[in-house]
mmCIF file of C-alpha atoms in Angstrom:
data_model
loop_
_atom_site.group_PDB
_atom_site.id
_atom_site.type_symbol
_atom_site.label_atom_id
_atom_site.label_comp_id
_atom_site.label_asym_id
_atom_site.label_seq_id
_atom_site.Cartn_x
_atom_site.Cartn_y
_atom_site.Cartn_z
ATOM 1 C CA UNK O 6 -16.295 38.014 -30.010
ATOM 2 C CA UNK O 7 -13.562 36.974 -27.665
ATOM 3 C CA UNK O 8 -14.257 37.656 -23.928
ATOM 4 C CA UNK O 9 -12.062 37.352 -20.785
ATOM 5 C CA UNK O 10 -13.362 36.859 -17.163
ATOM 6 C CA UNK O 11 -11.306 38.034 -14.436
ATOM 7 C CA UNK O 12 -11.510 37.341 -10.689
ATOM 8 C CA UNK O 13 -10.165 39.270 -7.773
ATOM 9 C CA UNK O 14 -9.043 37.622 -4.582
ATOM 10 C CA UNK O 15 -8.609 39.848 -1.476
ATOM 11 C CA UNK O 16 -7.818 38.494 2.055
ATOM 12 C CA UNK O 17 -6.170 39.950 5.076
ATOM 13 C CA UNK O 18 -2.746 38.609 6.040
ATOM 14 C CA UNK O 19 -2.773 35.884 8.595
ATOM 15 C CA UNK O 20 -0.787 35.761 11.584
ATOM 16 C CA UNK O 21 0.494 32.570 10.637
ATOM 17 C CA UNK O 22 1.676 33.349 7.250
ATOM 18 C CA UNK O 23 4.949 31.808 6.024
ATOM 19 C CA UNK O 24 6.815 34.739 4.481
ATOM 20 C CA UNK O 25 10.406 33.105 4.632
ATOM 21 C CA UNK O 26 12.159 30.538 2.513
ATOM 22 C CA UNK O 27 12.699 27.333 4.437
ATOM 23 C CA UNK O 28 16.373 26.185 4.716
ATOM 24 C CA UNK O 29 15.323 22.804 2.961
ATOM 25 C CA UNK O 30 12.044 21.669 1.285
ATOM 26 C CA UNK O 31 12.177 17.925 2.325
ATOM 27 C CA UNK O 32 14.537 15.584 3.946
ATOM 28 C CA UNK O 33 16.195 12.911 1.372
ATOM 29 C CA UNK O 34 17.725 9.895 2.960
ATOM 30 C CA UNK O 35 20.656 9.067 0.816
ATOM 31 C CA UNK O 36 20.951 5.265 -0.107
ATOM 32 C CA UNK O 37 24.163 3.740 1.226
ATOM 33 C CA UNK O 38 26.396 2.575 -1.709
ATOM 34 C CA UNK O 39 27.331 -0.173 0.522
ATOM 35 C CA UNK O 40 23.679 -1.474 0.454
ATOM 36 C CA UNK O 41 23.975 -2.554 -3.211
ATOM 37 C CA UNK O 42 24.126 -6.403 -3.860
ATOM 38 C CA UNK O 43 24.785 -5.974 -7.465
ATOM 39 C CA UNK O 44 26.161 -3.520 -10.336
ATOM 40 C CA UNK O 45 24.891 -3.537 -13.689
ATOM 41 C CA UNK O 46 26.550 -2.150 -16.619
ATOM 42 C CA UNK O 47 24.526 -0.563 -19.697
ATOM 43 C CA UNK O 48 26.495 0.756 -22.623
ATOM 44 C CA UNK O 49 24.530 3.112 -25.000
ATOM 45 C CA UNK O 50 25.920 3.167 -28.730
ATOM 46 C CA UNK O 51 24.654 4.397 -32.112
ATOM 47 C CA UNK O 52 25.884 2.700 -35.347
ATOM 48 C CA UNK O 53 24.563 2.214 -38.947
ATOM 49 C CA UNK O 54 23.958 -1.178 -40.007
ATOM 50 C CA UNK O 55 25.894 -2.887 -42.836
ATOM 51 C CA UNK O 56 24.756 -2.184 -46.431
ATOM 52 C CA UNK O 57 24.410 -5.405 -48.290
ATOM 53 C CA UNK O 58 22.494 -4.479 -51.239
ATOM 54 C CA UNK O 59 24.464 -1.551 -53.148
ATOM 55 C CA UNK O 60 22.133 -1.303 -56.087
ATOM 56 C CA UNK O 61 19.255 -0.091 -53.707
ATOM 57 C CA UNK O 62 19.831 3.077 -51.674
ATOM 58 C CA UNK O 63 17.092 2.214 -49.245
ATOM 59 C CA UNK O 64 18.776 -1.125 -48.860
ATOM 60 C CA UNK O 65 18.681 -3.969 -46.007
ATOM 61 C CA UNK O 66 21.025 -3.466 -43.035
ATOM 62 C CA UNK O 67 22.099 -6.131 -40.477
ATOM 63 C CA UNK O 68 22.162 -5.230 -36.926
ATOM 64 C CA UNK O 69 24.755 -6.397 -34.383
ATOM 65 C CA UNK O 70 22.578 -9.263 -33.138
ATOM 66 C CA UNK O 71 21.885 -10.498 -36.732
ATOM 67 C CA UNK O 72 18.543 -8.933 -37.088
ATOM 68 C CA UNK O 73 17.621 -7.306 -40.490
ATOM 69 C CA UNK O 74 15.804 -4.121 -41.197
ATOM 70 C CA UNK O 75 15.337 -2.139 -44.344
ATOM 71 C CA UNK O 76 15.812 1.678 -44.957
ATOM 72 C CA UNK O 77 18.361 4.232 -43.939
ATOM 73 C CA UNK O 78 18.084 4.182 -40.276
ATOM 74 C CA UNK O 79 20.475 4.185 -37.658
ATOM 75 C CA UNK O 80 20.742 1.669 -34.862
ATOM 76 C CA UNK O 81 20.580 2.731 -31.297
ATOM 77 C CA UNK O 82 21.674 -0.068 -29.020
ATOM 78 C CA UNK O 83 22.065 -0.827 -25.274
ATOM 79 C CA UNK O 84 24.937 -3.454 -24.592
ATOM 80 C CA UNK O 85 25.104 -4.076 -28.379
ATOM 81 C CA UNK O 86 21.432 -5.155 -28.968
ATOM 82 C CA UNK O 87 18.227 -3.594 -30.088
ATOM 83 C CA UNK O 88 15.107 -3.889 -28.525
ATOM 84 C CA UNK O 89 13.305 -7.223 -28.690
ATOM 85 C CA UNK O 90 9.856 -7.557 -27.146
ATOM 86 C CA UNK O 91 10.335 -11.282 -26.640
ATOM 87 C CA UNK O 92 13.742 -10.938 -24.852
ATOM 88 C CA UNK O 93 14.018 -10.235 -21.003
ATOM 89 C CA UNK O 94 17.380 -8.572 -20.657
ATOM 90 C CA UNK O 95 17.633 -8.282 -16.885
ATOM 91 C CA UNK O 96 16.057 -9.864 -13.705
ATOM 92 C CA UNK O 97 16.123 -8.225 -10.411
ATOM 93 C CA UNK O 98 14.991 -9.781 -7.051
ATOM 94 C CA UNK O 99 12.591 -7.785 -5.163
ATOM 95 C CA UNK O 100 13.907 -5.962 -2.240
ATOM 96 C CA UNK O 101 17.605 -5.711 -3.680
ATOM 97 C CA UNK O 102 19.326 -2.668 -3.798
ATOM 98 C CA UNK O 103 21.415 -2.252 -7.072
ATOM 99 C CA UNK O 104 23.730 0.131 -8.724
ATOM 100 C CA UNK O 105 23.238 0.790 -12.530
ATOM 101 C CA UNK O 106 26.245 1.910 -14.349
ATOM 102 C CA UNK O 107 25.274 3.706 -17.620
ATOM 103 C CA UNK O 108 27.956 4.711 -20.092
ATOM 104 C CA UNK O 109 27.047 6.793 -23.023
ATOM 105 C CA UNK O 110 29.440 5.658 -25.838
ATOM 106 C CA UNK O 111 27.720 7.857 -28.499
ATOM 107 C CA UNK O 112 28.284 11.412 -29.758
ATOM 108 C CA UNK O 113 24.750 12.556 -28.683
ATOM 109 C CA UNK O 114 22.951 12.988 -25.443
ATOM 110 C CA UNK O 115 20.605 10.519 -24.151
ATOM 111 C CA UNK O 116 18.034 10.858 -21.365
ATOM 112 C CA UNK O 117 17.935 7.440 -19.669
ATOM 113 C CA UNK O 118 14.699 6.640 -18.169
ATOM 114 C CA UNK O 119 14.157 3.505 -15.731
ATOM 115 C CA UNK O 120 10.572 2.345 -15.124
ATOM 116 C CA UNK O 121 9.234 1.046 -11.793
ATOM 117 C CA UNK O 122 11.665 2.901 -9.525
ATOM 118 C CA UNK O 123 12.969 6.135 -8.485
ATOM 119 C CA UNK O 124 16.747 6.344 -8.026
ATOM 120 C CA UNK O 125 19.562 8.553 -6.844
ATOM 121 C CA UNK O 126 22.594 9.550 -8.775
ATOM 122 C CA UNK O 127 25.723 8.453 -7.253
ATOM 123 C CA UNK O 128 28.325 10.163 -9.662
ATOM 124 C CA UNK O 129 29.228 11.365 -13.000
ATOM 125 C CA UNK O 130 32.516 10.369 -14.873
ATOM 126 C CA UNK O 131 33.562 12.051 -18.070
ATOM 127 C CA UNK O 132 35.203 9.910 -20.880
ATOM 128 C CA UNK O 133 38.556 11.827 -20.490
ATOM 129 C CA UNK O 134 39.549 9.650 -17.535
ATOM 130 C CA UNK O 135 39.065 12.289 -14.685
ATOM 131 C CA UNK O 136 37.834 11.234 -11.508
ATOM 132 C CA UNK O 137 34.097 10.705 -10.841
ATOM 133 C CA UNK O 138 32.165 13.821 -9.479
ATOM 134 C CA UNK O 139 29.161 13.841 -7.176
ATOM 135 C CA UNK O 140 25.967 15.089 -8.692
ATOM 136 C CA UNK O 141 25.134 18.613 -8.473
ATOM 137 C CA UNK O 142 22.463 20.271 -5.898
ATOM 138 C CA UNK O 143 19.760 20.000 -8.684
ATOM 139 C CA UNK O 144 20.418 16.210 -9.253
ATOM 140 C CA UNK O 145 20.499 15.046 -5.472
ATOM 141 C CA UNK O 146 16.821 14.306 -5.186
ATOM 142 C CA UNK O 147 14.733 11.355 -6.387
ATOM 143 C CA UNK O 148 15.027 10.732 -10.302
ATOM 144 C CA UNK O 149 13.510 8.428 -12.592
ATOM 145 C CA UNK O 150 15.416 9.843 -15.672
ATOM 146 C CA UNK O 151 19.140 10.949 -15.945
ATOM 147 C CA UNK O 152 20.601 12.702 -18.654
ATOM 148 C CA UNK O 153 23.798 11.384 -20.095
ATOM 149 C CA UNK O 154 26.192 13.722 -22.083
ATOM 150 C CA UNK O 155 28.512 12.010 -24.884
ATOM 151 C CA UNK O 156 31.193 9.696 -23.584
ATOM 152 C CA UNK O 157 29.836 10.193 -19.970
ATOM 153 C CA UNK O 158 29.343 7.573 -17.288
ATOM 154 C CA UNK O 159 26.617 7.919 -14.634
ATOM 155 C CA UNK O 160 25.990 5.578 -11.709
ATOM 156 C CA UNK O 161 22.715 5.492 -10.296
ATOM 157 C CA UNK O 162 21.477 3.470 -7.118
ATOM 158 C CA UNK O 163 17.880 2.199 -6.374
ATOM 159 C CA UNK O 164 16.025 -0.339 -4.111
ATOM 160 C CA UNK O 165 13.691 -2.584 -6.136
ATOM 161 C CA UNK O 166 11.162 -2.842 -3.470
ATOM 162 C CA UNK O 167 8.122 -2.085 -5.805
ATOM 163 C CA UNK O 168 5.592 -4.637 -7.275
ATOM 164 C CA UNK O 169 6.998 -7.917 -8.513
ATOM 165 C CA UNK O 170 5.601 -9.620 -11.547
ATOM 166 C CA UNK O 171 7.250 -12.729 -13.453
ATOM 167 C CA UNK O 172 5.052 -12.168 -16.507
ATOM 168 C CA UNK O 173 4.901 -8.467 -17.394
ATOM 169 C CA UNK O 174 8.420 -6.553 -17.645
ATOM 170 C CA UNK O 175 9.342 -3.038 -17.141
ATOM 171 C CA UNK O 176 11.437 -1.231 -19.349
ATOM 172 C CA UNK O 177 14.315 1.009 -19.400
ATOM 173 C CA UNK O 178 15.366 3.192 -22.442
ATOM 174 C CA UNK O 179 16.549 6.426 -23.751
ATOM 175 C CA UNK O 180 13.528 8.927 -23.434
ATOM 176 C CA UNK O 181 14.169 10.384 -27.085
ATOM 177 C CA UNK O 182 11.292 8.710 -28.994
ATOM 178 C CA UNK O 183 13.260 8.162 -32.176
ATOM 179 C CA UNK O 184 15.981 6.539 -30.384
ATOM 180 C CA UNK O 185 13.965 4.117 -28.312
ATOM 181 C CA UNK O 186 12.045 3.339 -31.669
ATOM 182 C CA UNK O 187 15.395 2.534 -33.243
ATOM 183 C CA UNK O 188 16.216 0.098 -30.551
ATOM 184 C CA UNK O 189 17.543 1.868 -27.538
ATOM 185 C CA UNK O 190 15.510 0.142 -25.004
ATOM 186 C CA UNK O 191 15.396 -3.020 -22.896
ATOM 187 C CA UNK O 192 13.176 -4.999 -20.540
ATOM 188 C CA UNK O 193 13.567 -6.215 -16.760
ATOM 189 C CA UNK O 194 11.681 -8.410 -14.315
ATOM 190 C CA UNK O 195 11.169 -7.726 -10.681
ATOM 191 C CA UNK O 196 10.524 -10.941 -8.922
ATOM 192 C CA UNK O 197 10.256 -12.463 -5.586
ATOM 193 C CA UNK O 198 13.370 -14.109 -4.526
ATOM 194 C CA UNK O 199 12.067 -17.485 -4.185
ATOM 195 C CA UNK O 200 11.107 -17.223 -8.107
ATOM 196 C CA UNK O 201 14.471 -15.871 -9.207
ATOM 197 C CA UNK O 202 16.315 -19.052 -10.190
ATOM 198 C CA UNK O 203 13.336 -20.635 -11.976
ATOM 199 C CA UNK O 204 12.582 -17.376 -13.853
ATOM 200 C CA UNK O 205 16.332 -17.132 -14.809
ATOM 201 C CA UNK O 206 16.317 -20.880 -15.997
ATOM 202 C CA UNK O 207 13.119 -20.221 -18.103
ATOM 203 C CA UNK O 208 14.744 -17.036 -19.656
ATOM 204 C CA UNK O 209 18.009 -18.854 -20.568
ATOM 205 C CA UNK O 210 16.082 -21.649 -22.213
ATOM 206 C CA UNK O 211 13.681 -19.745 -24.107
ATOM 207 C CA UNK O 212 15.101 -16.404 -25.060
ATOM 208 C CA UNK O 213 12.971 -15.522 -28.093
ATOM 209 C CA UNK O 214 9.455 -16.843 -27.437
ATOM 210 C CA UNK O 215 6.594 -14.823 -26.347
ATOM 211 C CA UNK O 216 6.762 -13.725 -22.694
ATOM 212 C CA UNK O 217 3.693 -15.445 -21.607
ATOM 213 C CA UNK O 218 5.090 -18.776 -22.695
ATOM 214 C CA UNK O 219 7.798 -18.713 -20.061
ATOM 215 C CA UNK O 220 7.219 -16.185 -17.517
ATOM 216 C CA UNK O 221 3.801 -17.448 -15.980
ATOM 217 C CA UNK O 222 3.896 -18.362 -12.207
ATOM 218 C CA UNK O 223 3.557 -21.908 -11.566
#
């Protein structure tokens, strides 16, 4: 037998009851574009690999970075490469404010998510060459994900003032599970300014070995 329990809450109106909608819920200070010390560009693309075995429908494909995989999968890429757990794609100095310019060159929509930070949307630009437009009212708050329509470019700005670590990276990726599984993901480090040059040098010299081998703090 299925039963339902109900409760009744009864209370007289308070003299201090709030019965009007406030003019704003919270005050959000906009990050100045002039505060940014660097702009990074990210291009989202989708492609099929090159079939090299015509006899087998479920054949091997070669990605743009030379990697090989089997099956009739699509490649979802950021800046022309797919996710590699042994590669750090970006390194940011702790305390820096940056603009990330993300362009969706695909014919599908991608929700782009950045770990570690919350950002503000600066503007959107359509692929038809029209002028960039500021974000709509619902996009003027703090965000950790931004939706990119096909052939659209979005600029976001953030201050990377959170925890810094030279060993364990953060990620940025499309938030559609199939897309990130098929490669649309990258990794970034946030490091103390004093460690920046050393970390960059280590990454340049050892791009494809396990992270712990080159990112430990000396």
